[in-house]
Amino acid sequence: MQSEKTIDIYLEAMEVLIHHILYSRGVYPAQIFKKRRIYNTPVLVSIFPPLNKYLASVLRSARELLAHQELLCLEVIIYQKDNEPLESYQLQVESLEDPGSKSAPQDPNLMEYEQQLRSAIYKLSERVKHLPRLSHGRCLFKVHVHTFQDAFVRLSHDSQYQEFPYLQIENFESQAPSQKISLLPLAKVENVGLKVQAYIFG
């Protein structure tokens, strides 16, 4: 089991990056985002209740999976109203090591983590700004949680997670077999073992 502190650090990094993806790609109007400071890092986060409720539910499930070292990836998929995927942003969990363990990089005050998070946000912004603009108001998004089969079965039968029921889906690459897919590495937050990369459908 992972410590609560470790899980909080993972979730906060994931939450910040998801909000930043939605803001930088214009999925929602800029007016619903407000600047906050998290770990001494200025970030833009949503103040729109329905969006925040959805993300809170996703992150609640992610917390349960992280606690059992069963979370592989959170995937933010931006798609058109006909369910055609346009962009996929994968927040991959490369390491579930407790930052406080002896074998982990020593960063007791999280200063290195703050710097890496700022760098990840900056790199993400710089790399996605060259992508074609999305049609405002015509794009939607959803978050896929990648985990193991037994974890999926456990969550799908747990009454705590029934407000947003979980369904098993095909791999996203099989959803658009006729489209060209480009891989865009974006950023890493090495202290918590997170890698962010994008798949652009075109």
mmCIF file with all atom_site columns, N, CA, C and O in Angstrom, residues 165-184:
data_model
loop_
_atom_site.group_PDB
_atom_site.id
_atom_site.type_symbol
_atom_site.label_atom_id
_atom_site.label_alt_id
_atom_site.label_comp_id
_atom_site.label_asym_id
_atom_site.label_entity_id
_atom_site.label_seq_id
_atom_site.pdbx_PDB_ins_code
_atom_site.Cartn_x
_atom_site.Cartn_y
_atom_site.Cartn_z
_atom_site.occupancy
_atom_site.B_iso_or_equiv
_atom_site.pdbx_formal_charge
_atom_site.auth_seq_id
_atom_site.auth_comp_id
_atom_site.auth_asym_id
_atom_site.auth_atom_id
_atom_site.pdbx_PDB_model_num
ATOM 1  N N  . PRO A 1 165 ? -20.448 4.795  -13.220 1.00 0.00 ? 165 PRO A N  1
ATOM 2  C CA . PRO A 1 165 ? -20.110 3.386  -13.427 1.00 0.00 ? 165 PRO A CA 1
ATOM 3  C C  . PRO A 1 165 ? -18.971 3.217  -14.424 1.00 0.00 ? 165 PRO A C  1
ATOM 4  O O  . PRO A 1 165 ? -18.841 3.981  -15.385 1.00 0.00 ? 165 PRO A O  1
ATOM 5  N N  . TYR A 1 166 ? -18.152 2.202  -14.202 1.00 0.00 ? 166 TYR A N  1
ATOM 6  C CA . TYR A 1 166 ? -17.024 1.934  -15.081 1.00 0.00 ? 166 TYR A CA 1
ATOM 7  C C  . TYR A 1 166 ? -17.379 0.860  -16.091 1.00 0.00 ? 166 TYR A C  1
ATOM 8  O O  . TYR A 1 166 ? -18.006 -0.145 -15.767 1.00 0.00 ? 166 TYR A O  1
ATOM 9  N N  . LEU A 1 167 ? -16.965 1.083  -17.336 1.00 0.00 ? 167 LEU A N  1
ATOM 10 C CA . LEU A 1 167 ? -17.191 0.144  -18.423 1.00 0.00 ? 167 LEU A CA 1
ATOM 11 C C  . LEU A 1 167 ? -15.857 -0.201 -19.057 1.00 0.00 ? 167 LEU A C  1
ATOM 12 O O  . LEU A 1 167 ? -14.980 0.655  -19.179 1.00 0.00 ? 167 LEU A O  1
ATOM 13 N N  . GLN A 1 168 ? -15.707 -1.437 -19.473 1.00 0.00 ? 168 GLN A N  1
ATOM 14 C CA . GLN A 1 168 ? -14.481 -1.845 -20.148 1.00 0.00 ? 168 GLN A CA 1
ATOM 15 C C  . GLN A 1 168 ? -14.584 -1.442 -21.615 1.00 0.00 ? 168 GLN A C  1
ATOM 16 O O  . GLN A 1 168 ? -15.616 -1.614 -22.262 1.00 0.00 ? 168 GLN A O  1
ATOM 17 N N  . ILE A 1 169 ? -13.489 -0.870 -22.156 1.00 0.00 ? 169 ILE A N  1
ATOM 18 C CA . ILE A 1 169 ? -13.508 -0.401 -23.546 1.00 0.00 ? 169 ILE A CA 1
ATOM 19 C C  . ILE A 1 169 ? -12.358 -1.007 -24.315 1.00 0.00 ? 169 ILE A C  1
ATOM 20 O O  . ILE A 1 169 ? -11.431 -1.575 -23.756 1.00 0.00 ? 169 ILE A O  1
ATOM 21 N N  . GLU A 1 170 ? -12.418 -0.818 -25.646 1.00 0.00 ? 170 GLU A N  1
ATOM 22 C CA . GLU A 1 170 ? -11.315 -1.228 -26.504 1.00 0.00 ? 170 GLU A CA 1
ATOM 23 C C  . GLU A 1 170 ? -10.168 -0.249 -26.346 1.00 0.00 ? 170 GLU A C  1
ATOM 24 O O  . GLU A 1 170 ? -10.338 0.886  -25.921 1.00 0.00 ? 170 GLU A O  1
ATOM 25 N N  . ASN A 1 171 ? -8.982  -0.690 -26.745 1.00 0.00 ? 171 ASN A N  1
ATOM 26 C CA . ASN A 1 171 ? -7.841  0.215  -26.805 1.00 0.00 ? 171 ASN A CA 1
ATOM 27 C C  . ASN A 1 171 ? -8.169  1.367  -27.733 1.00 0.00 ? 171 ASN A C  1
ATOM 28 O O  . ASN A 1 171 ? -8.760  1.177  -28.793 1.00 0.00 ? 171 ASN A O  1
ATOM 29 N N  . PHE A 1 172 ? -7.761  2.608  -27.344 1.00 0.00 ? 172 PHE A N  1
ATOM 30 C CA . PHE A 1 172 ? -8.171  3.775  -28.131 1.00 0.00 ? 172 PHE A CA 1
ATOM 31 C C  . PHE A 1 172 ? -7.647  3.722  -29.554 1.00 0.00 ? 172 PHE A C  1
ATOM 32 O O  . PHE A 1 172 ? -8.247  4.275  -30.466 1.00 0.00 ? 172 PHE A O  1
ATOM 33 N N  . GLU A 1 173 ? -6.510  3.047  -29.785 1.00 0.00 ? 173 GLU A N  1
ATOM 34 C CA . GLU A 1 173 ? -5.952  3.005  -31.140 1.00 0.00 ? 173 GLU A CA 1
ATOM 35 C C  . GLU A 1 173 ? -6.872  2.253  -32.088 1.00 0.00 ? 173 GLU A C  1
ATOM 36 O O  . GLU A 1 173 ? -6.891  2.510  -33.288 1.00 0.00 ? 173 GLU A O  1
ATOM 37 N N  . SER A 1 174 ? -7.678  1.318  -31.572 1.00 0.00 ? 174 SER A N  1
ATOM 38 C CA . SER A 1 174 ? -8.588  0.556  -32.426 1.00 0.00 ? 174 SER A CA 1
ATOM 39 C C  . SER A 1 174 ? -9.878  1.312  -32.702 1.00 0.00 ? 174 SER A C  1
ATOM 40 O O  . SER A 1 174 ? -10.693 0.880  -33.501 1.00 0.00 ? 174 SER A O  1
ATOM 41 N N  . GLN A 1 175 ? -10.056 2.482  -32.028 1.00 0.00 ? 175 GLN A N  1
ATOM 42 C CA . GLN A 1 175 ? -11.277 3.245  -32.230 1.00 0.00 ? 175 GLN A CA 1
ATOM 43 C C  . GLN A 1 175 ? -11.232 4.076  -33.513 1.00 0.00 ? 175 GLN A C  1
ATOM 44 O O  . GLN A 1 175 ? -12.246 4.539  -33.992 1.00 0.00 ? 175 GLN A O  1
ATOM 45 N N  . ALA A 1 176 ? -10.033 4.313  -34.029 1.00 0.00 ? 176 ALA A N  1
ATOM 46 C CA . ALA A 1 176 ? -9.898  5.135  -35.234 1.00 0.00 ? 176 ALA A CA 1
ATOM 47 C C  . ALA A 1 176 ? -8.865  4.504  -36.160 1.00 0.00 ? 176 ALA A C  1
ATOM 48 O O  . ALA A 1 176 ? -7.821  5.076  -36.434 1.00 0.00 ? 176 ALA A O  1
ATOM 49 N N  . PRO A 1 177 ? -9.125  3.291  -36.660 1.00 0.00 ? 177 PRO A N  1
ATOM 50 C CA . PRO A 1 177 ? -8.113  2.556  -37.409 1.00 0.00 ? 177 PRO A CA 1
ATOM 51 C C  . PRO A 1 177 ? -7.731  3.217  -38.720 1.00 0.00 ? 177 PRO A C  1
ATOM 52 O O  . PRO A 1 177 ? -6.658  2.968  -39.252 1.00 0.00 ? 177 PRO A O  1
ATOM 53 N N  . SER A 1 178 ? -8.594  4.055  -39.293 1.00 0.00 ? 178 SER A N  1
ATOM 54 C CA . SER A 1 178 ? -8.306  4.671  -40.587 1.00 0.00 ? 178 SER A CA 1
ATOM 55 C C  . SER A 1 178 ? -7.541  5.975  -40.460 1.00 0.00 ? 178 SER A C  1
ATOM 56 O O  . SER A 1 178 ? -7.148  6.568  -41.458 1.00 0.00 ? 178 SER A O  1
ATOM 57 N N  . GLN A 1 179 ? -7.317  6.441  -39.225 1.00 0.00 ? 179 GLN A N  1
ATOM 58 C CA . GLN A 1 179 ? -6.663  7.713  -39.024 1.00 0.00 ? 179 GLN A CA 1
ATOM 59 C C  . GLN A 1 179 ? -5.172  7.551  -38.783 1.00 0.00 ? 179 GLN A C  1
ATOM 60 O O  . GLN A 1 179 ? -4.709  6.578  -38.211 1.00 0.00 ? 179 GLN A O  1
ATOM 61 N N  . LYS A 1 180 ? -4.423  8.566  -39.222 1.00 0.00 ? 180 LYS A N  1
ATOM 62 C CA . LYS A 1 180 ? -3.003  8.632  -38.897 1.00 0.00 ? 180 LYS A CA 1
ATOM 63 C C  . LYS A 1 180 ? -2.862  9.107  -37.455 1.00 0.00 ? 180 LYS A C  1
ATOM 64 O O  . LYS A 1 180 ? -3.549  10.017 -37.031 1.00 0.00 ? 180 LYS A O  1
ATOM 65 N N  . ILE A 1 181 ? -1.966  8.475  -36.707 1.00 0.00 ? 181 ILE A N  1
ATOM 66 C CA . ILE A 1 181 ? -1.762  8.836  -35.307 1.00 0.00 ? 181 ILE A CA 1
ATOM 67 C C  . ILE A 1 181 ? -0.327  9.308  -35.130 1.00 0.00 ? 181 ILE A C  1
ATOM 68 O O  . ILE A 1 181 ? 0.612   8.597  -35.485 1.00 0.00 ? 181 ILE A O  1
ATOM 69 N N  . SER A 1 182 ? -0.156  10.514 -34.590 1.00 0.00 ? 182 SER A N  1
ATOM 70 C CA . SER A 1 182 ? 1.171   11.064 -34.324 1.00 0.00 ? 182 SER A CA 1
ATOM 71 C C  . SER A 1 182 ? 1.405   11.073 -32.821 1.00 0.00 ? 182 SER A C  1
ATOM 72 O O  . SER A 1 182 ? 0.520   11.434 -32.045 1.00 0.00 ? 182 SER A O  1
ATOM 73 N N  . LEU A 1 183 ? 2.621   10.692 -32.413 1.00 0.00 ? 183 LEU A N  1
ATOM 74 C CA . LEU A 1 183 ? 2.990   10.693 -31.002 1.00 0.00 ? 183 LEU A CA 1
ATOM 75 C C  . LEU A 1 183 ? 3.746   11.973 -30.683 1.00 0.00 ? 183 LEU A C  1
ATOM 76 O O  . LEU A 1 183 ? 4.687   12.339 -31.384 1.00 0.00 ? 183 LEU A O  1
ATOM 77 N N  . LEU A 1 184 ? 3.328   12.675 -29.617 1.00 0.00 ? 184 LEU A N  1
ATOM 78 C CA . LEU A 1 184 ? 3.963   13.928 -29.206 1.00 0.00 ? 184 LEU A CA 1
ATOM 79 C C  . LEU A 1 184 ? 4.365   13.825 -27.740 1.00 0.00 ? 184 LEU A C  1
ATOM 80 O O  . LEU A 1 184 ? 3.538   14.027 -26.849 1.00 0.00 ? 184 LEU A O  1
#
